[in-house]
């Protein structure tokens, strides 16, 4: 029995060794239950942010939601989707090129440091510098001196400050752009443009775990990956009284279906985006506690215009567009979570024109077929539409394929790619010749944000122009819009640029996204602006 | 015994090194590009180039692997392409997975073996039939169905267990996911124990033990059970490994931040270093579990000796 005895000990030791790690970790943050009634604390679902919580490295809604509560920027979007000043007292310019921004006094970071013009200059220089490889790097490209900070890969950056940024005094910031850009104040509302305290530059990593912002809420705990972060109201915030919520618990969910169940069970207070599985029932499940409003995002079908001649005739693209029954897609496939697109710019944007696309975006199979014949058809009478199978795209792309096939008598196949990036790789290699699905979510609510990043010549190298579309008239009108003396002038020019697109149809706009949000009994009413919770709008029950 | 253990541990070293290289190659061969995967629909080609240079992604496979493995020997598991240290990920996710899989392991071992013994002893009787139907039920229901249904009923409707997350700590947050994760294996173990128990009860040495006048408890508990446990222990040992790496569905349903979910995410983001790190860890667990199984054979069956 000796052998057996010692064997027993080895086995026990192995099990203990495994178990010891299990007990040691215990990484629970004492978040506690979300729903203690009326203590003024609400819990909000987020996805795991991609990076640590550094504003210039946060380009997704997950982290953006937290940054938005922790920081205040120069401008913000109000409930009518207009740009208004936030920390800025005034944002002025004569030529849309040199901007003078005065700050409201009294704002401090959560560690007590006052917010000055220099806090902005430092933050933006950091964001634009390629050495720091920040996700929002390209957003700073309008500022003079941006190219000095971005000489290209494997090259050393010689200067770490952009010549276009000047802190004239503590409360005055002067920004010089490379060219006139009338949408600059709108761009400033994006969370990438918030200021950073001196503490950030000493320890960016630590800061990313527990950010020190200048916003209405301060971090109570450090961010725990895949779990979340707790925020409390910052008492010294100048406008603190207009924020009814006392504290926020951001809870990370890897699965929105689970979050939806937690919302129904009362363990979660706000679910910003209802998952597809809940769309059919959420208005019944959460009567009076749901939001259904238009969102700043568009879904398209795109074409590799730059190398596939078959699509270069605009009539082909118009024919395809007219064979899509957008209303059916929006109501039957998306159960109202989308609406039919009738422009390149969604309804909540200033300057949106209802029905701007006209008959090109209206379902008309007869006319479509006629146009298709006039254009000479597609080679082999066949069309492929690629989509990424990791998102919720299969059903609608297949439905669209079906509609086109019926209307044009062309063989249409929906081709799955495993990820969106695999489509892009094949487009880069000029390997994939078919059409593809594409989406765009705005960074800031301005007409321009739905044109330049997707269709301009610059965006081929420095943005999302995957079609490789170029049109000199469009470029000209875009830059005229940038120089618009007043907001109305700018919008007018952008609309003309939009008209060029509507005629050319480089992409086919298919649907506009709608935002479907649910919240618990603890909240009486609330509002979401540009994907982000408007914390002043919440009324607690 | 000691020499046997040492030999097995030494054998594990080339296995580990070979496997890390193999997995590194496999991830490298996957189509796609981690930096692009990160940026999703909003690509910034300029920034992508900068990031690719920073993480050596333009170098040949062998050079990349060299960067990685030298880092590992310096005690640095590397970072994700967003700059998060992989050791952080491991230390946060691993405890969750361990708690979950050991809970599940406990359930399947205790419930499975007990159910197996009782149905073997009451062969053909009511209890045997109950166990038979229950196991059939568990084997035929997919884990995500069982998970979602139990979550909805016990969590949302009856509020007996937490719906999701690990806020309530162990055991509250882990009982239901553990049970769901254990369900299929539990059924297998019950069946396995039953069959092998029926066989031993019929064998000569058990008849001899009964004839000797030993109490029934001792005959069943020591003579019969110990012998019938060999296939069960083999199964349990293998299963511990798959419980760790294969809990993706259960982790997703119950929002548990464990290894499985991270692996799935890292594969879709093409994060080579993370995948290699986590898989190596899982292999290590497999090796340890298998060693424990082999050693346990000697405990269960005195005829087996390792010298």
Tab-separated table of C-alpha atoms in Angstrom, chain A residues 1 3-4 6-8 10-11 14 18-19 21-22 25-29 31-34 48 50-51 57 59 130-138 146 150-154 205 209 224-227 251-255 258 261-262 264-265 267 388 393 418-422 424-425 428 437-443 460-464 466, chain B residues 1 5 31-34 36-47 49-51 53-54 58-59 81-85 88 91-96 98-99 102 148 151-152 155-156 159 162-164 166-170 174 226 240 244 251-257 262 265 267-270 285 288-289 291-292 295-296 298-299 302 305:
chain	number	residue	atom	x	y	z
A	1	UNK	CA	0.000	0.000	0.000
A	3	UNK	CA	2.823	3.201	-3.464
A	4	UNK	CA	-0.838	3.911	-3.229
A	6	UNK	CA	2.168	8.456	-1.826
A	7	UNK	CA	0.175	8.463	-5.020
A	8	UNK	CA	-2.758	9.826	-3.073
A	10	UNK	CA	0.605	13.606	-5.321
A	11	UNK	CA	-2.945	13.623	-6.615
A	14	UNK	CA	-2.096	18.557	-7.915
A	18	UNK	CA	-5.140	24.044	-9.211
A	19	UNK	CA	-7.535	25.134	-6.504
A	21	UNK	CA	-5.157	29.897	-7.849
A	22	UNK	CA	-8.910	29.767	-7.912
A	25	UNK	CA	-7.901	35.633	-7.449
A	26	UNK	CA	-11.324	36.549	-6.201
A	27	UNK	CA	-11.514	39.531	-8.556
A	28	UNK	CA	-14.971	40.656	-7.545
A	29	UNK	CA	-15.447	44.368	-7.218
A	31	UNK	CA	-20.344	46.567	-7.014
A	32	UNK	CA	-23.240	45.218	-5.063
A	33	UNK	CA	-26.687	44.802	-6.512
A	34	UNK	CA	-27.716	47.357	-9.057
A	48	UNK	CA	-15.856	45.766	-22.891
A	50	UNK	CA	-11.330	48.106	-26.649
A	51	UNK	CA	-8.580	50.100	-24.944
A	57	UNK	CA	-7.830	56.152	-27.684
A	59	UNK	CA	-13.267	55.385	-30.802
A	130	UNK	CA	1.777	58.805	-34.024
A	131	UNK	CA	4.227	57.682	-31.314
A	132	UNK	CA	1.183	57.240	-29.085
A	133	UNK	CA	-0.781	55.431	-31.816
A	134	UNK	CA	-4.150	56.670	-30.577
A	135	UNK	CA	-7.296	55.353	-32.264
A	136	UNK	CA	-8.705	58.818	-32.957
A	137	UNK	CA	-5.449	60.041	-34.493
A	138	UNK	CA	-7.064	60.929	-37.839
A	146	UNK	CA	-0.651	67.381	-37.859
A	150	UNK	CA	2.693	61.765	-38.357
A	151	UNK	CA	5.707	61.258	-40.626
A	152	UNK	CA	4.829	57.593	-41.221
A	153	UNK	CA	5.703	54.190	-39.793
A	154	UNK	CA	9.199	53.551	-38.419
A	205	UNK	CA	-1.563	53.486	-18.056
A	209	UNK	CA	-7.720	52.431	-15.432
A	224	UNK	CA	-11.987	46.225	-13.932
A	225	UNK	CA	-11.816	44.556	-17.306
A	226	UNK	CA	-14.960	42.647	-18.223
A	227	UNK	CA	-16.678	43.829	-15.056
A	251	UNK	CA	-21.498	46.962	-16.058
A	252	UNK	CA	-19.725	45.064	-18.806
A	253	UNK	CA	-21.708	42.359	-20.580
A	254	UNK	CA	-20.239	40.111	-23.222
A	255	UNK	CA	-23.711	39.160	-24.379
A	258	UNK	CA	-28.019	38.343	-21.012
A	261	UNK	CA	-32.653	39.472	-19.071
A	262	UNK	CA	-30.889	41.389	-16.311
A	264	UNK	CA	-36.136	42.549	-17.001
A	265	UNK	CA	-35.071	41.081	-13.666
A	267	UNK	CA	-30.564	44.021	-12.007
A	388	UNK	CA	-19.501	39.894	-42.680
A	393	UNK	CA	-26.177	41.055	-41.552
A	418	UNK	CA	-15.993	35.805	-41.730
A	419	UNK	CA	-15.311	39.382	-40.672
A	420	UNK	CA	-15.644	42.871	-42.079
A	421	UNK	CA	-11.875	43.132	-42.288
A	422	UNK	CA	-11.663	40.055	-44.519
A	424	UNK	CA	-11.447	44.857	-46.804
A	425	UNK	CA	-8.396	42.650	-47.297
A	428	UNK	CA	-7.245	45.846	-51.112
A	437	UNK	CA	-22.292	45.732	-47.294
A	438	UNK	CA	-21.003	48.721	-45.395
A	439	UNK	CA	-22.110	50.869	-42.504
A	440	UNK	CA	-21.229	54.237	-41.075
A	441	UNK	CA	-21.868	55.611	-37.631
A	442	UNK	CA	-21.289	59.315	-37.124
A	443	UNK	CA	-18.554	60.726	-34.938
A	460	UNK	CA	-9.079	56.449	-49.591
A	461	UNK	CA	-5.792	56.805	-47.721
A	462	UNK	CA	-6.995	58.243	-44.470
A	463	UNK	CA	-10.543	57.079	-43.894
A	464	UNK	CA	-13.239	54.682	-44.989
A	466	UNK	CA	-13.452	51.539	-49.570
B	1	UNK	CA	6.261	6.706	-8.104
B	5	UNK	CA	6.102	11.805	-11.909
B	31	UNK	CA	-6.670	35.155	-42.949
B	32	UNK	CA	-7.023	38.730	-41.803
B	33	UNK	CA	-5.058	41.267	-39.933
B	34	UNK	CA	-5.323	41.986	-36.201
B	36	UNK	CA	-7.823	45.881	-39.110
B	37	UNK	CA	-9.922	43.619	-36.957
B	38	UNK	CA	-9.473	46.127	-34.139
B	39	UNK	CA	-10.643	49.076	-36.205
B	40	UNK	CA	-13.800	47.426	-37.509
B	41	UNK	CA	-15.718	49.563	-39.960
B	42	UNK	CA	-13.714	52.707	-39.275
B	43	UNK	CA	-10.314	52.084	-40.751
B	44	UNK	CA	-7.417	54.481	-40.597
B	45	UNK	CA	-4.725	53.144	-42.971
B	46	UNK	CA	-2.077	55.552	-41.692
B	47	UNK	CA	-2.592	54.534	-38.064
B	49	UNK	CA	0.774	51.161	-40.592
B	50	UNK	CA	2.089	52.749	-37.416
B	51	UNK	CA	0.570	50.034	-35.240
B	53	UNK	CA	5.352	48.526	-37.162
B	54	UNK	CA	4.980	48.856	-33.397
B	58	UNK	CA	5.307	43.084	-40.837
B	59	UNK	CA	8.171	40.785	-39.835
B	81	UNK	CA	-2.549	44.991	-29.854
B	82	UNK	CA	-4.278	47.567	-27.705
B	83	UNK	CA	-1.380	47.504	-25.262
B	84	UNK	CA	-3.019	45.527	-22.467
B	85	UNK	CA	-0.596	43.131	-20.750
B	88	UNK	CA	-3.376	40.952	-16.673
B	91	UNK	CA	-4.816	36.833	-13.798
B	92	UNK	CA	-8.307	38.271	-14.191
B	93	UNK	CA	-9.919	35.609	-16.299
B	94	UNK	CA	-8.262	32.501	-15.019
B	95	UNK	CA	-9.725	32.552	-11.496
B	96	UNK	CA	-13.228	32.881	-12.936
B	98	UNK	CA	-11.183	27.854	-12.432
B	99	UNK	CA	-14.038	28.568	-10.045
B	102	UNK	CA	-14.175	23.246	-10.443
B	148	UNK	CA	-31.106	30.144	-21.129
B	151	UNK	CA	-31.530	31.519	-16.291
B	152	UNK	CA	-34.940	32.824	-17.299
B	155	UNK	CA	-33.000	34.006	-12.302
B	156	UNK	CA	-35.534	36.310	-13.912
B	159	UNK	CA	-35.238	35.325	-8.529
B	162	UNK	CA	-28.322	35.797	-9.849
B	163	UNK	CA	-29.189	36.208	-13.544
B	164	UNK	CA	-25.661	36.828	-14.704
B	166	UNK	CA	-19.929	37.355	-10.881
B	167	UNK	CA	-20.905	40.172	-8.535
B	168	UNK	CA	-22.223	37.793	-5.897
B	169	UNK	CA	-18.986	35.841	-5.838
B	170	UNK	CA	-18.562	32.153	-5.179
B	174	UNK	CA	-21.312	30.013	-9.922
B	226	UNK	CA	-13.180	1.379	-6.133
B	240	UNK	CA	-11.498	18.908	-16.472
B	244	UNK	CA	-11.800	24.922	-18.706
B	251	UNK	CA	-19.696	31.901	-20.043
B	252	UNK	CA	-21.585	33.873	-22.661
B	253	UNK	CA	-25.035	33.007	-21.372
B	254	UNK	CA	-24.147	33.906	-17.793
B	255	UNK	CA	-21.785	36.776	-18.627
B	256	UNK	CA	-18.847	35.225	-16.806
B	257	UNK	CA	-15.534	36.795	-17.837
B	262	UNK	CA	-11.507	35.584	-24.160
B	265	UNK	CA	-12.687	36.955	-28.892
B	267	UNK	CA	-9.323	34.301	-32.245
B	268	UNK	CA	-11.688	36.669	-34.003
B	269	UNK	CA	-9.303	39.577	-33.351
B	270	UNK	CA	-6.281	37.504	-34.460
B	285	UNK	CA	-3.852	21.982	-16.993
B	288	UNK	CA	-1.533	18.070	-14.773
B	289	UNK	CA	-5.019	16.565	-14.824
B	291	UNK	CA	-0.940	13.050	-14.457
B	292	UNK	CA	-3.372	13.131	-11.546
B	295	UNK	CA	-1.548	8.518	-10.309
B	296	UNK	CA	-5.084	7.903	-9.087
B	298	UNK	CA	-2.628	3.334	-8.456
B	299	UNK	CA	-4.810	4.435	-5.591
B	302	UNK	CA	-3.465	-1.748	-5.923
B	305	UNK	CA	2.380	0.242	-9.859
